[in-house]
Amino acid sequence: MTVAPAFDPRTTQRATVSARGADRWAAGHPWIYRSDLIDPPAAPAGAITVVDRASRPLGVALYSPASEIALRLLDRDHTARLDAAWWHNRIAQALARRATLASETNAYRVVHGEADGLPSLTCDRYDRWLVVQLLSAGLEHFRAPIVQALVALLAPDGILARNDTAVRTREGLTRETVALHGQVPREIEVVEHGVRYLAAPWDGQKTGAFLDQRENRVLAGSIARGRALDCFAYHGSFALHLSRGASEVTALDSSAPALARARENAARNGFTNIHTVEADAFEFLRAEERAGARYETIVLDPPAFAKTRNSLDGAIRGYKEINLRAMRLLSPGGMLFTASCSFHLSLPHFRDMLRDAAADSGRRIAVRQLRGQPLDHPEVLTIPESGYIKGALLEALD
Ligand code: SAH
């Protein structure tokens, strides 16, 4: 089923923005807040020409009447026609940036929203299928040319919209999971650097898998040995990479369905040294420490503990606790790959938290690598919201 509402590529309506709004664009950030609109236009959601107080055109933007983020820059050329060819070109540019990934994996992010000049759009590829998220009212207006461009560029067997996230509510949009083109299976087998796993596009976390840790999984796999622990394993993506170098791997998560898929994923690869544990990671790590357990390799890839700025202090305590316990569980020379995907936890916070954890652990811990985001999730320096992953590979020196 292809949904093809009529869309208007012209941007006849105008929005006037304050100097502060104009300055945001000048500084490389694509958002202008509602508070920086002068006389909010009576235009519907879609695209709009943006001018400053002197009526000088600044560009064209997506317009979301109900959202705090009223305008999202699309093109600094205010004469741009946002027709099918415009969307095709922008998505083609995003795709070209990822060309080198195709030899390593068939699961990657094709469009990372604002960072790819396509604000509020994400598109992930899982083999012959695509999962998109249209996350603003303005963008919804362009659903048809976006689907058309994706079909033309990637010829997918199906496109699923995972439009079930809370930000849609703030945009005044309904939440839905719906096929926009062709058929999309419940599970899709993908390959990631030689490892196979099942993604769950309809009801898995995010769009079906955590594509943003792909290269970090390869890194963890490259140093894995001895007894290994994959904490917050989800469907075992780190565990699968650890399995090759480790003698045995414990994949721990609190979600039984995710672990069922982890076992299925291990079987698909013929890996027999992975076992799953359904438990709370905090309790498990505490119990392992009491029992005097030791691991040569540990991965900590928790969910975002800091969902808001206000929850940062509590989140840091949580991160510190799991990291300090993992450090204590390392054998001498053991390696810990640890990550945070909280946008609100900055890189300096992350480093300070790890230093405090190391201090309390009583171990001498060295930083071997600091990791950021992969190629398909570009972090643009002037758009802080495009970056959220921090990672560190640590070694217990004694
Ligand atoms: N490492 C995974 C992604 C992990 S996402 C990958 O690379 O694919 C975070 C996971 O933590 C989720 O699967 C969630 O079920 C799990 N989780 C959340 N809170 C937990 C807790 N307290 N104890 C154990 N697992 C938890």
Tab-separated table of N, CA, C and O in Angstrom, residues 15-33 36-38 50-54 56-59 71 73 76:
chain	number	residue	atom	x	y	z
A	15	ALA	N	7.074	32.901	7.079
A	15	ALA	CA	7.177	33.045	8.533
A	15	ALA	C	8.300	34.033	8.811
A	15	ALA	O	9.380	33.932	8.219
A	16	THR	N	8.033	34.979	9.707
A	16	THR	CA	9.063	35.958	10.081
A	16	THR	C	9.664	35.537	11.415
A	16	THR	O	8.930	35.205	12.347
A	17	VAL	N	10.992	35.557	11.491
A	17	VAL	CA	11.646	35.113	12.721
A	17	VAL	C	12.455	36.247	13.343
A	17	VAL	O	12.896	37.183	12.652
A	18	SER	N	12.656	36.133	14.637
A	18	SER	CA	13.422	37.133	15.378
A	18	SER	C	14.913	37.006	15.042
A	18	SER	O	15.339	36.022	14.427
A	19	ALA	N	15.673	37.988	15.504
A	19	ALA	CA	17.123	37.943	15.277
A	19	ALA	C	17.720	36.693	15.928
A	19	ALA	O	18.623	36.049	15.385
A	20	ARG	N	17.173	36.320	17.107
A	20	ARG	CA	17.702	35.129	17.780
A	20	ARG	C	17.454	33.874	16.928
A	20	ARG	O	18.313	33.004	16.808
A	21	GLY	N	16.269	33.798	16.318
A	21	GLY	CA	15.962	32.671	15.436
A	21	GLY	C	16.906	32.633	14.247
A	21	GLY	O	17.480	31.592	13.918
A	22	ALA	N	17.082	33.789	13.624
A	22	ALA	CA	17.977	33.864	12.455
A	22	ALA	C	19.400	33.488	12.846
A	22	ALA	O	20.111	32.810	12.093
A	23	ASP	N	19.808	33.895	14.045
A	23	ASP	CA	21.173	33.588	14.507
A	23	ASP	C	21.391	32.082	14.651
A	23	ASP	O	22.490	31.581	14.431
A	24	ARG	N	20.351	31.366	15.062
A	24	ARG	CA	20.507	29.906	15.204
A	24	ARG	C	20.866	29.281	13.864
A	24	ARG	O	21.742	28.422	13.776
A	25	TRP	N	20.166	29.677	12.838
A	25	TRP	CA	20.490	29.134	11.507
A	25	TRP	C	21.895	29.540	11.084
A	25	TRP	O	22.640	28.734	10.531
A	26	ALA	N	22.237	30.809	11.357
A	26	ALA	CA	23.568	31.283	10.961
A	26	ALA	C	24.658	30.474	11.661
A	26	ALA	O	25.740	30.269	11.127
A	27	ALA	N	24.341	29.979	12.878
A	27	ALA	CA	25.329	29.214	13.647
A	27	ALA	C	25.277	27.714	13.330
A	27	ALA	O	25.911	26.910	14.009
A	28	GLY	N	24.504	27.339	12.324
A	28	GLY	CA	24.560	25.949	11.875
A	28	GLY	C	23.590	25.009	12.542
A	28	GLY	O	23.713	23.789	12.430
A	29	HIS	N	22.599	25.568	13.273
A	29	HIS	CA	21.580	24.696	13.864
A	29	HIS	C	20.268	24.870	13.108
A	29	HIS	O	19.840	26.000	12.877
A	30	PRO	N	19.608	23.776	12.710
A	30	PRO	CA	18.448	23.904	11.815
A	30	PRO	C	17.117	24.244	12.486
A	30	PRO	O	16.117	24.410	11.800
A	31	TRP	N	17.085	24.322	13.832
A	31	TRP	CA	15.787	24.542	14.495
A	31	TRP	C	15.559	26.012	14.826
A	31	TRP	O	16.472	26.707	15.272
A	32	ILE	N	14.323	26.456	14.672
A	32	ILE	CA	13.887	27.747	15.235
A	32	ILE	C	12.642	27.476	16.065
A	32	ILE	O	11.690	26.827	15.593
A	33	TYR	N	12.689	27.929	17.325
A	33	TYR	CA	11.594	27.638	18.257
A	33	TYR	C	10.414	28.566	18.030
A	33	TYR	O	10.569	29.661	17.474
A	36	ASP	N	10.561	32.160	18.834
A	36	ASP	CA	11.297	33.064	17.952
A	36	ASP	C	10.544	33.373	16.658
A	36	ASP	O	11.110	33.953	15.725
A	37	LEU	N	9.284	32.971	16.610
A	37	LEU	CA	8.433	33.345	15.471
A	37	LEU	C	7.754	34.662	15.803
A	37	LEU	O	7.230	34.836	16.898
A	38	ILE	N	7.754	35.566	14.841
A	38	ILE	CA	7.018	36.821	15.034
A	38	ILE	C	5.687	36.646	14.306
A	38	ILE	O	5.677	36.344	13.118
A	50	VAL	N	11.098	31.349	5.062
A	50	VAL	CA	11.438	32.018	6.315
A	50	VAL	C	12.179	33.315	5.988
A	50	VAL	O	13.115	33.324	5.175
A	51	VAL	N	11.704	34.395	6.616
A	51	VAL	CA	12.341	35.703	6.403
A	51	VAL	C	12.703	36.325	7.744
A	51	VAL	O	12.111	35.982	8.774
A	52	ASP	N	13.677	37.242	7.706
A	52	ASP	CA	14.006	37.949	8.948
A	52	ASP	C	13.138	39.201	9.066
A	52	ASP	O	12.285	39.459	8.205
A	53	ARG	N	13.365	39.993	10.101
A	53	ARG	CA	12.473	41.130	10.368
A	53	ARG	C	12.528	42.180	9.273
A	53	ARG	O	11.605	42.955	9.114
A	54	ALA	N	13.627	42.167	8.506
A	54	ALA	CA	13.744	43.106	7.383
A	54	ALA	C	13.223	42.482	6.087
A	54	ALA	O	13.516	42.976	5.003
A	56	ARG	N	14.192	39.896	4.659
A	56	ARG	CA	15.209	39.208	3.849
A	56	ARG	C	14.989	37.706	3.959
A	56	ARG	O	14.887	37.176	5.082
A	57	PRO	N	14.904	36.990	2.818
A	57	PRO	CA	14.656	35.549	2.889
A	57	PRO	C	15.869	34.784	3.431
A	57	PRO	O	17.007	35.076	3.052
A	58	LEU	N	15.609	33.855	4.326
A	58	LEU	CA	16.685	33.062	4.938
A	58	LEU	C	16.715	31.633	4.421
A	58	LEU	O	17.701	30.926	4.583
A	59	GLY	N	15.602	31.182	3.855
A	59	GLY	CA	15.559	29.817	3.359
A	59	GLY	C	14.157	29.246	3.459
A	59	GLY	O	13.202	29.976	3.754
A	71	LEU	N	10.177	25.558	13.323
A	71	LEU	CA	10.789	25.539	11.988
A	71	LEU	C	12.024	24.654	11.976
A	71	LEU	O	12.844	24.692	12.901
A	73	LEU	N	15.076	23.863	9.259
A	73	LEU	CA	15.656	24.302	7.981
A	73	LEU	C	15.786	23.136	6.993
A	73	LEU	O	16.366	22.096	7.308
A	76	ARG	N	18.706	26.543	2.329
A	76	ARG	CA	18.995	27.976	2.466
A	76	ARG	C	18.636	28.742	1.199
A	76	ARG	O	18.593	29.970	1.207
